[in-house]
Structures are given as structure tokens and as C-alpha cells.
Amino acid sequence: MVKNEELEVDIIDNGFEGEGIAKVDNFVIFIPEAIIGERIRIKILKVNKNIAYGKILEIIKSSKYRVESDCNTYSKCGGCNLRHINYEYSLEMKKKSVQNTLRKALKRDIEIDDMIGMEEPYYYRNKLQYPVGVSENGKITMGVFAKRSHRIIETNDCKLQNKACQKVAKDVFDFIKQKEILGYDEKTNLGLVRHVIVRIGVKTDEIMVIIVLNSMNLQNEKELVEFVTTKNPNVKTIVKNLNNKNTNVILGRENQTIFGDGYIFDYLENKKFKISPLSFYQVNPVQTVKLYTKAVEYAELTGKETIFDLYCGVGTIGIFASDKVEKIYGIEAVENAIKDAKENAMINGIKNAEFFVRKC
Ligand SMILES: C[S@@+](CC[C@H](N)C(=O)[O-])C[C@H]1O[C@@H](n2cnc3c(N)ncnc32)[C@H](O)[C@@H]1O
């Protein structure tokens, strides 16, 4: 097999990231956006020892599960992998993926239940983080990273992100552009704005903006606050975050609140949670409630149990289950997360939970 060779192949499986898999001679070929059961004409892009990578040239026999993607940046963007597949079938694929992983780990077959999907699998993410940089023509740009690259693709309607968050991010970017504030250039480590992050408590409608900067010296920051909060009254806090390292990690450790209290709240069912700029909080709140409810249901709690919420983050799972058990111990490596977990227990009037900073 050689680079640029054109072949007709049958797709015999889909891999962990949804990529189609074909076998020719002794080669396994990975082909993005190909679906099991399809016959495809491909071009080989890269050949390793027994593995090759190809791209679709023509779909000769199409899968009945193939759909037209509803996103105009799908083929370039590194965010979604399965938008060319009908949602119900994508859940089947995920089920199979879990089954395969468990089979490998346990070395036996186990039955697993069907995936519990979303009724509306759109605009559900409560946290967007858009990179800001410099485009090829030297202009400031904001969007999403292209697949396996740090090239920024502008996006105006991401189907995953909460719509209010997208609007706030755009307003922040408009301001930055208007004031000719510089975007960060990864090649030279120069420029100021690296990321715009917007988080929302979907139940409280409270929005947090985090502007990740190469230096804390943000010109016109008062004007920025005025501009963004006037246009979006539900923005409750704006935070500057310093990240001047040459790294792929988005957030630095240092925050400075320039508007509001530095945090927002959200509810999961009847439990209230404080969200700080650096704290982990599940990004799909609709499915979080379903997931935690299922976990509690499967645990068949009688009210007498002691629960260990390992890797507890800000304590969401333990606190969610706290009414149904006798005692909760939350354990987590990050000190600030444990601080938030203790505060979350207090906010909810929970007396049967203790949290500890420990490595599991
Ligand atoms: C994906 S988050 C999940 C948090 C929480 N359970 C939830 O569902 O919101 C994983 C958490 O594990 C913590 N963590 C990672 N490695 C750890 C370790 N070795 N011991 C304890 N906590 C760890 C991280 O700091 C993070 O808060």
C-alpha cells in the first residue's frame, strides 16, 4: 500500500472515535466519516507498518444511517465526530464501544443496557472555550480548533454550545476586535487574548465570562465589562485568567475578578452548586441529572449506606445522593475543589457529608 493510492473498500467496523475501518491485505485502514456497511472509494493519505489512513473520495454504497451534517464547519472542526450519522444509531455505536472496552478489560462478554440519549441533542453544553489567535492574513480570529491542529476556524452557530454563551463570546470578541486588542500568537508567544470561556448555570441563567490572557494588562477592561454586561444582563461575573506559558493547557492558576463575585450557581435537581472559574462541573447538565439519577437507582439505596464519592470534584454526586444515604465521604486530589465541595454541602444544608483532599 502506498500514499495517494486509490482503492475501493468495504467498511467493516467503526472505531472508538467513529472512524470507519477497512481491511485490505494485511492493512487496517482508518477512514474518517465512513460508516460500517458502506462501500467507499478512498485515497490513502498515510501509510505506517500495518496501518493506513485514508479519506473518502466517493460513497459507492451508502449506509441507511448516514445523514446530511447540520453544521457548516463539521468537516473542518475538531469538535464533533458523528454528525454524519443519525443520532439514534450514534447511540448504538457508543453502546458497542462501551461493550468492546469492557470486554477487553474483563475478558468476557457482558450485557449492557441501551444508551440513554437526549431528547434534544442540541445546544446543551454549559461551557464553551473558544481559542483566540491570529489568522493567516494577520487578523485576530476566534473560533474552534481544526481537527488535530491549532488552526482556528471561525464558527457562528455551534450546535453543541448553549446559545446565550455563544452570543456572549461573540460580544466579547467584537469588543476585543473593535479596540484592536491583540490575539495570542502561539508561534511567537506574543499577543494578549488566548481564550474566551463562557459558562452558564442553565437552571439559574447566570453566566460567567473568563478571559484567558498572556498578561493581566487588559486595556479598556472597565469598558469591556460595561459593553458585555449591558448587552447581556445575565452575565454575573467576569474574570481575567493569567496563562503566559507556552502550553496547550487552557487555564492558568491565577484569576482576577473584574466584575461580580467570581462565581455563579447552578442546580442539579434540587441541589445548588457553586461554580468557580477553575472548578470542574459536568458540561451536559441535562444528561448529568439522568446519569446521577440512574446511578442512585442502580445502587438501590436503603438510607443506611456509607458512600465514598471518589474523584468527587466539587461534590456533586455525593451531594446529589445525600438524602438517600447515611453518610458520604468525598475524596479528591484538588484542594480548591474540596473547598467548593464543603461549601456546596453547606449551601444545601447537608450534615452527613465530609470531604477530604487525598489522592485516590
Ligand atoms: C471528571 S472530574 C469528576 C468530578 C465529579 N465526580 C463530577 O462528576 O462532577 C474528575 C475529578 O477527579 C480528580 N482527580 C484526578 N485524579 C485524582 C486522583 N488520583 N485522586 C483523587 N482525585 C483525582 C480531578 O481533580 C477531578 O476533580
Short mmCIF file of C-alpha atoms and ligand atoms in Angstrom, two decimals:
data_model
loop_
_atom_site.label_atom_id
_atom_site.label_comp_id
_atom_site.label_asym_id
_atom_site.label_seq_id
_atom_site.Cartn_x
_atom_site.Cartn_y
_atom_site.Cartn_z
CA MET A 1 0.00 0.00 0.00
CA VAL A 2 1.36 3.43 -0.88
CA LYS A 3 0.41 7.05 -0.27
CA ASN A 4 -2.04 8.54 -2.82
CA GLU A 5 -3.20 5.07 -3.94
CA GLU A 6 -6.94 4.93 -4.72
CA LEU A 7 -8.90 1.87 -3.57
CA GLU A 8 -12.46 0.60 -3.25
CA VAL A 9 -13.06 -0.80 0.24
CA ASP A 10 -15.84 -2.20 2.45
CA ILE A 11 -16.20 -0.62 5.86
CA ILE A 12 -16.28 -3.49 8.35
CA ASP A 13 -16.43 -1.58 11.62
CA ASN A 14 -16.28 1.81 13.30
CA GLY A 15 -13.52 2.76 15.71
CA PHE A 16 -13.61 4.50 19.07
CA GLU A 17 -13.89 7.98 17.54
CA GLY A 18 -16.44 6.89 14.93
CA GLU A 19 -13.89 6.48 12.12
CA GLY A 20 -14.63 3.77 9.54
CA ILE A 21 -12.37 0.72 9.47
CA ALA A 22 -11.49 -1.32 6.37
CA LYS A 23 -9.07 -4.22 5.90
CA VAL A 24 -7.06 -4.70 2.72
CA ASP A 25 -4.37 -7.39 2.59
CA ASN A 26 -2.66 -7.06 5.96
CA PHE A 27 -3.51 -3.41 6.40
CA VAL A 28 -6.09 -1.87 8.68
CA ILE A 29 -7.26 1.39 7.12
CA PHE A 30 -8.91 4.15 9.15
CA ILE A 31 -11.26 6.43 7.21
CA PRO A 32 -12.98 9.35 8.96
CA GLU A 33 -16.73 9.76 8.31
CA ALA A 34 -17.15 6.26 6.82
CA ILE A 35 -19.85 4.04 8.32
CA ILE A 36 -19.93 0.27 8.82
CA GLY A 37 -21.64 -1.46 5.86
CA GLU A 38 -20.62 1.20 3.34
CA ARG A 39 -18.60 0.63 0.19
CA ILE A 40 -16.27 3.52 -0.46
CA ARG A 41 -13.65 4.71 -2.89
CA ILE A 42 -10.80 6.13 -0.86
CA LYS A 43 -7.43 7.78 -1.28
CA ILE A 44 -4.61 6.65 1.01
CA LEU A 45 -3.13 9.63 2.87
CA LYS A 46 -0.59 7.97 5.14
CA VAL A 47 0.91 4.51 5.49
CA ASN A 48 2.55 3.07 8.60
CA LYS A 49 3.70 -0.51 9.18
CA ASN A 50 0.32 -2.31 9.18
CA ILE A 51 -1.92 0.70 9.45
CA ALA A 52 -3.01 3.22 6.85
CA TYR A 53 -5.19 6.32 6.89
CA GLY A 54 -7.47 7.29 4.04
CA LYS A 55 -10.09 9.82 3.04
CA ILE A 56 -13.39 9.33 1.26
CA LEU A 57 -13.41 10.11 -2.47
CA GLU A 58 -16.79 8.62 -3.30
CA ILE A 59 -19.50 6.73 -1.42
CA ILE A 60 -20.47 3.83 -3.69
CA LYS A 61 -22.95 2.22 -1.30
CA SER A 62 -24.24 4.49 1.45
CA SER A 63 -25.34 3.40 4.95
CA LYS A 64 -29.01 3.89 5.82
CA TYR A 65 -27.73 5.61 8.96
CA ARG A 66 -25.92 8.34 7.00
CA VAL A 67 -27.42 11.83 7.34
CA GLU A 68 -26.52 15.23 5.97
CA SER A 69 -24.50 17.04 8.66
CA ASP A 70 -26.40 20.02 10.10
CA CYS A 71 -23.25 22.05 10.74
CA ASN A 72 -21.41 24.06 8.10
CA THR A 73 -18.00 23.72 9.77
CA TYR A 74 -18.32 19.97 10.58
CA SER A 75 -15.80 18.68 8.05
CA LYS A 76 -13.08 21.05 9.27
CA CYS A 77 -13.81 21.34 13.00
CA GLY A 78 -12.21 19.08 15.63
CA GLY A 79 -15.27 19.15 17.90
CA CYS A 80 -17.77 16.55 16.63
CA ASN A 81 -17.14 13.14 15.02
CA LEU A 82 -20.59 11.72 14.43
CA ARG A 83 -22.71 14.45 12.85
CA HIS A 84 -22.92 12.46 9.59
CA ILE A 85 -24.70 9.65 11.48
CA ASN A 86 -28.30 9.54 12.62
CA TYR A 87 -28.43 10.27 16.39
CA GLU A 88 -30.18 7.02 17.37
CA TYR A 89 -27.57 4.97 15.56
CA SER A 90 -24.74 7.03 17.08
CA LEU A 91 -26.06 5.89 20.48
CA GLU A 92 -25.86 2.27 19.25
CA MET A 93 -22.25 2.89 18.26
CA LYS A 94 -21.46 4.27 21.68
CA LYS A 95 -23.06 1.25 23.32
CA LYS A 96 -20.90 -1.03 21.20
CA SER A 97 -17.84 0.98 22.07
CA VAL A 98 -18.53 0.59 25.82
CA GLN A 99 -19.20 -3.13 25.32
CA ASN A 100 -15.89 -3.61 23.46
CA THR A 101 -13.94 -1.70 26.11
CA LEU A 102 -15.48 -3.75 28.93
CA ARG A 103 -14.92 -6.99 27.03
CA LYS A 104 -11.23 -6.16 26.67
CA ALA A 105 -10.91 -5.19 30.34
CA LEU A 106 -12.92 -8.06 31.84
CA LYS A 107 -12.04 -10.66 29.21
CA ARG A 108 -15.65 -11.83 28.98
CA ASP A 109 -18.89 -10.68 27.35
CA ILE A 110 -21.30 -8.70 29.43
CA GLU A 111 -24.79 -7.43 28.66
CA ILE A 112 -25.12 -3.68 28.84
CA ASP A 113 -28.27 -1.60 28.69
CA ASP A 114 -29.11 0.77 25.87
CA MET A 115 -27.68 4.28 25.97
CA ILE A 116 -29.98 6.90 27.39
CA GLY A 117 -29.83 9.67 24.82
CA MET A 118 -31.04 13.25 24.86
CA GLU A 119 -34.47 14.32 23.63
CA GLU A 120 -32.90 17.43 22.12
CA PRO A 121 -29.19 16.78 21.47
CA TYR A 122 -28.50 20.41 20.58
CA TYR A 123 -27.04 23.48 22.27
CA TYR A 124 -26.60 21.59 25.54
CA ARG A 125 -23.03 22.33 26.65
CA ASN A 126 -22.85 24.73 29.61
CA LYS A 127 -19.22 25.71 28.96
CA LEU A 128 -17.66 26.98 25.78
CA GLN A 129 -13.97 27.73 25.38
CA TYR A 130 -13.04 29.42 22.14
CA PRO A 131 -9.38 29.97 21.26
CA VAL A 132 -8.41 33.48 20.13
CA GLY A 133 -5.44 33.88 17.83
CA VAL A 134 -4.07 35.36 14.65
CA SER A 135 -5.29 34.17 11.26
CA GLU A 136 -3.08 33.59 8.20
CA ASN A 137 -3.77 37.13 6.98
CA GLY A 138 -2.63 38.57 10.32
CA LYS A 139 -6.12 39.43 11.62
CA ILE A 140 -7.42 38.49 15.07
CA THR A 141 -9.68 35.45 14.99
CA MET A 142 -11.82 33.40 17.40
CA GLY A 143 -13.48 30.04 16.90
CA VAL A 144 -12.69 26.37 17.30
CA PHE A 145 -9.54 24.40 16.58
CA ALA A 146 -9.49 22.45 13.31
CA LYS A 147 -9.07 18.66 13.61
CA ARG A 148 -5.65 17.69 15.01
CA SER A 149 -4.42 21.26 14.58
CA HIS A 150 -4.32 24.65 16.24
CA ARG A 151 -5.65 26.45 13.17
CA ILE A 152 -8.69 28.45 14.29
CA ILE A 153 -11.93 28.10 12.32
CA GLU A 154 -14.49 30.82 12.90
CA THR A 155 -17.88 29.46 13.89
CA ASN A 156 -21.15 31.35 14.16
CA ASP A 157 -23.56 28.61 15.20
CA CYS A 158 -22.04 25.68 17.09
CA LYS A 159 -24.74 23.04 17.54
CA LEU A 160 -23.33 21.94 20.91
CA GLN A 161 -22.83 25.18 22.77
CA ASN A 162 -25.51 26.99 24.73
CA LYS A 163 -26.84 29.82 22.54
CA ALA A 164 -26.57 32.51 25.23
CA CYS A 165 -22.91 31.54 25.80
CA GLN A 166 -22.23 31.81 22.06
CA LYS A 167 -23.75 35.29 21.98
CA VAL A 168 -21.71 36.48 24.98
CA ALA A 169 -18.49 35.07 23.45
CA LYS A 170 -19.25 36.93 20.22
CA ASP A 171 -19.87 40.18 22.11
CA VAL A 172 -16.56 39.82 23.96
CA PHE A 173 -14.78 39.14 20.66
CA ASP A 174 -16.47 42.10 18.93
CA PHE A 175 -15.20 44.36 21.70
CA ILE A 176 -11.67 42.97 21.50
CA LYS A 177 -11.67 43.46 17.74
CA GLN A 178 -13.13 46.96 17.93
CA LYS A 179 -10.43 48.03 20.41
CA GLU A 180 -7.70 46.36 18.34
CA ILE A 181 -6.58 44.26 21.31
CA LEU A 182 -4.16 41.60 20.08
CA GLY A 183 -4.94 37.90 19.78
CA TYR A 184 -2.32 35.46 21.11
CA ASP A 185 0.14 34.05 18.58
CA GLU A 186 1.29 30.55 19.59
CA LYS A 187 4.32 30.71 17.30
CA THR A 188 5.84 33.81 18.88
CA ASN A 189 4.20 33.63 22.34
CA LEU A 190 3.17 37.29 21.75
CA GLY A 191 -0.26 38.91 21.78
CA LEU A 192 -2.73 39.14 24.65
CA VAL A 193 -6.03 37.22 24.44
CA ARG A 194 -5.70 33.41 24.35
CA HIS A 195 -9.19 32.09 25.07
CA VAL A 196 -12.70 33.31 25.76
CA ILE A 197 -14.53 30.94 28.10
CA VAL A 198 -18.22 31.32 28.88
CA ARG A 199 -20.02 29.15 31.46
CA ILE A 200 -23.73 29.15 32.27
CA GLY A 201 -25.80 27.76 35.09
CA VAL A 202 -28.67 26.58 32.90
CA LYS A 203 -31.12 26.50 35.81
CA THR A 204 -30.19 29.92 37.20
CA ASP A 205 -29.34 31.54 33.84
CA GLU A 206 -26.23 33.02 35.47
CA ILE A 207 -23.28 33.49 33.14
CA MET A 208 -19.54 33.63 33.91
CA VAL A 209 -17.00 35.01 31.43
CA ILE A 210 -13.34 34.08 31.74
CA ILE A 211 -10.83 35.86 29.52
CA VAL A 212 -7.55 33.96 29.37
CA LEU A 213 -4.66 36.37 28.87
CA ASN A 214 -0.95 36.26 28.20
CA SER A 215 -0.56 39.14 30.68
CA MET A 216 -3.03 40.62 33.18
CA ASN A 217 -2.72 44.02 31.48
CA LEU A 218 -6.04 44.17 29.63
CA GLN A 219 -6.63 47.67 28.27
CA ASN A 220 -10.18 49.07 28.42
CA GLU A 221 -11.30 46.39 30.88
CA LYS A 222 -13.88 48.66 32.53
CA GLU A 223 -15.32 49.45 29.11
CA LEU A 224 -15.36 45.75 28.29
CA VAL A 225 -17.36 45.00 31.46
CA GLU A 226 -19.80 47.81 30.60
CA PHE A 227 -20.15 46.62 26.99
CA VAL A 228 -20.71 42.94 27.80
CA THR A 229 -22.98 43.33 30.84
CA THR A 230 -25.17 45.98 29.17
CA LYS A 231 -25.76 43.66 26.24
CA ASN A 232 -26.13 40.59 28.47
CA PRO A 233 -27.63 41.39 31.88
CA ASN A 234 -27.38 37.74 32.96
CA VAL A 235 -23.56 37.94 32.91
CA LYS A 236 -22.97 37.82 36.67
CA THR A 237 -19.21 37.74 36.75
CA ILE A 238 -16.18 38.42 34.52
CA VAL A 239 -12.77 37.03 35.43
CA LYS A 240 -9.31 37.54 33.94
CA ASN A 241 -7.12 34.43 33.98
CA LEU A 242 -3.36 34.60 33.50
CA ASN A 243 -1.72 31.99 31.31
CA ASN A 244 1.68 33.11 29.98
CA LYS A 245 3.11 29.63 29.48
CA ASN A 246 3.82 28.00 26.14
CA THR A 247 1.31 25.21 26.74
CA ASN A 248 -1.86 23.54 25.44
CA VAL A 249 -3.44 23.82 28.90
CA ILE A 250 -6.12 26.48 28.58
CA LEU A 251 -6.33 27.98 32.06
CA GLY A 252 -3.55 29.32 34.24
CA ARG A 253 -3.76 29.22 38.06
CA GLU A 254 -4.17 32.98 38.68
CA ASN A 255 -7.56 34.71 38.44
CA GLN A 256 -8.60 38.34 38.89
CA THR A 257 -12.30 39.12 39.10
CA ILE A 258 -13.13 42.35 37.23
CA PHE A 259 -16.92 42.13 37.63
CA GLY A 260 -19.22 40.37 40.12
CA ASP A 261 -18.22 37.79 42.74
CA GLY A 262 -16.05 35.43 40.67
CA TYR A 263 -18.56 32.60 40.65
CA ILE A 264 -22.02 31.53 39.50
CA PHE A 265 -24.54 28.97 40.73
CA ASP A 266 -26.47 26.16 39.12
CA TYR A 267 -28.91 23.49 40.26
CA LEU A 268 -28.89 19.75 39.59
CA GLU A 269 -32.46 18.80 40.54
CA ASN A 270 -32.99 20.47 43.94
CA LYS A 271 -29.30 20.77 44.87
CA LYS A 272 -27.47 24.04 44.37
CA PHE A 273 -23.82 24.18 43.27
CA LYS A 274 -21.27 26.96 43.21
CA ILE A 275 -19.15 27.06 40.05
CA SER A 276 -15.75 28.77 40.23
CA PRO A 277 -13.53 29.52 37.20
CA LEU A 278 -11.18 26.57 37.79
CA SER A 279 -13.67 24.02 39.12
CA PHE A 280 -14.83 21.00 37.16
CA TYR A 281 -18.58 20.82 36.58
CA GLN A 282 -20.21 18.31 34.20
CA VAL A 283 -20.78 20.04 30.84
CA ASN A 284 -24.10 18.45 29.87
CA PRO A 285 -26.45 19.32 32.72
CA VAL A 286 -29.47 17.52 31.23
CA GLN A 287 -27.60 14.22 30.98
CA THR A 288 -25.84 14.77 34.32
CA VAL A 289 -29.17 14.61 36.13
CA LYS A 290 -30.13 11.48 34.17
CA LEU A 291 -26.74 9.87 34.90
CA TYR A 292 -26.72 10.63 38.61
CA THR A 293 -30.38 9.54 38.96
CA LYS A 294 -29.56 6.21 37.27
CA ALA A 295 -26.52 5.70 39.49
CA VAL A 296 -28.64 6.29 42.60
CA GLU A 297 -31.36 3.96 41.24
CA TYR A 298 -28.87 1.15 40.45
CA ALA A 299 -27.28 1.48 43.90
CA GLU A 300 -30.68 0.50 45.43
CA LEU A 301 -30.03 2.68 48.44
CA THR A 302 -31.91 1.96 51.66
CA GLY A 303 -30.79 5.03 53.61
CA LYS A 304 -28.29 3.10 55.73
CA GLU A 305 -25.31 3.14 53.37
CA THR A 306 -22.00 4.93 53.57
CA ILE A 307 -20.98 6.28 50.16
CA PHE A 308 -17.43 7.01 49.04
CA ASP A 309 -17.58 9.65 46.32
CA LEU A 310 -14.10 9.10 44.87
CA TYR A 311 -12.72 11.75 42.49
CA CYS A 312 -15.58 13.87 43.85
CA GLY A 313 -14.64 17.24 42.29
CA VAL A 314 -16.94 19.83 43.89
CA GLY A 315 -19.01 17.06 45.48
CA THR A 316 -21.88 16.89 43.01
CA ILE A 317 -22.52 13.10 43.07
CA GLY A 318 -22.32 12.69 46.84
CA ILE A 319 -24.43 15.78 47.48
CA PHE A 320 -26.96 14.66 44.86
CA ALA A 321 -27.33 11.32 46.69
CA SER A 322 -27.04 12.72 50.23
CA ASP A 323 -30.77 12.46 51.12
CA LYS A 324 -30.75 8.75 50.37
CA VAL A 325 -27.78 7.55 52.44
CA GLU A 326 -26.48 7.75 55.97
CA LYS A 327 -23.02 9.13 55.30
CA ILE A 328 -20.91 10.49 52.43
CA TYR A 329 -17.14 10.69 52.22
CA GLY A 330 -15.92 12.72 49.25
CA ILE A 331 -12.29 12.33 48.23
CA GLU A 332 -10.50 14.46 45.68
CA ALA A 333 -6.91 15.50 44.87
CA VAL A 334 -7.50 19.23 44.26
CA GLU A 335 -7.69 21.35 47.38
CA ASN A 336 -9.87 24.09 45.88
CA ALA A 337 -12.39 21.53 44.64
CA ILE A 338 -12.71 20.18 48.21
CA LYS A 339 -13.17 23.75 49.47
CA ASP A 340 -16.04 24.14 46.97
CA ALA A 341 -17.44 20.71 47.91
CA LYS A 342 -17.57 21.68 51.60
CA GLU A 343 -19.24 24.97 50.66
CA ASN A 344 -21.73 23.16 48.41
CA ALA A 345 -22.66 20.83 51.29
CA MET A 346 -23.21 23.88 53.50
CA ILE A 347 -25.28 25.74 50.88
CA ASN A 348 -27.58 22.72 50.66
CA GLY A 349 -27.78 22.26 54.45
CA ILE A 350 -26.18 18.82 54.23
CA LYS A 351 -24.87 17.48 57.53
CA ASN A 352 -23.94 13.89 56.59
CA ALA A 353 -21.05 14.68 54.21
CA GLU A 354 -17.32 15.01 54.85
CA PHE A 355 -14.75 15.88 52.21
CA PHE A 356 -11.03 15.18 52.15
CA VAL A 357 -8.09 16.22 49.97
CA ARG A 358 -6.42 12.90 49.10
CA LYS A 359 -5.17 11.07 46.03
CA CYS A 360 -7.26 8.01 45.21
C1 LIG B 1 -14.04 14.33 35.69
S1 LIG B 1 -13.88 15.02 37.25
C2 LIG B 1 -15.34 14.39 38.03
C3 LIG B 1 -15.80 15.16 39.24
C4 LIG B 1 -17.13 14.74 39.83
N1 LIG B 1 -17.13 13.35 40.21
C5 LIG B 1 -18.28 15.06 38.89
O1 LIG B 1 -18.89 14.15 38.34
O2 LIG B 1 -18.57 16.26 38.71
C6 LIG B 1 -12.57 14.08 37.93
C7 LIG B 1 -12.01 14.61 39.23
O3 LIG B 1 -11.00 13.70 39.68
C8 LIG B 1 -9.97 14.43 40.31
N2 LIG B 1 -8.78 13.54 40.32
C9 LIG B 1 -7.97 13.21 39.29
N3 LIG B 1 -7.02 12.33 39.70
C10 LIG B 1 -7.25 12.10 41.02
C11 LIG B 1 -6.63 11.24 41.99
N4 LIG B 1 -5.59 10.46 41.69
N5 LIG B 1 -7.15 11.22 43.22
C12 LIG B 1 -8.21 11.99 43.55
N6 LIG B 1 -8.84 12.81 42.67
C13 LIG B 1 -8.36 12.87 41.42
C14 LIG B 1 -9.86 15.68 39.45
O4 LIG B 1 -9.25 16.74 40.17
C15 LIG B 1 -11.34 15.95 39.12
O5 LIG B 1 -11.92 16.84 40.05
#
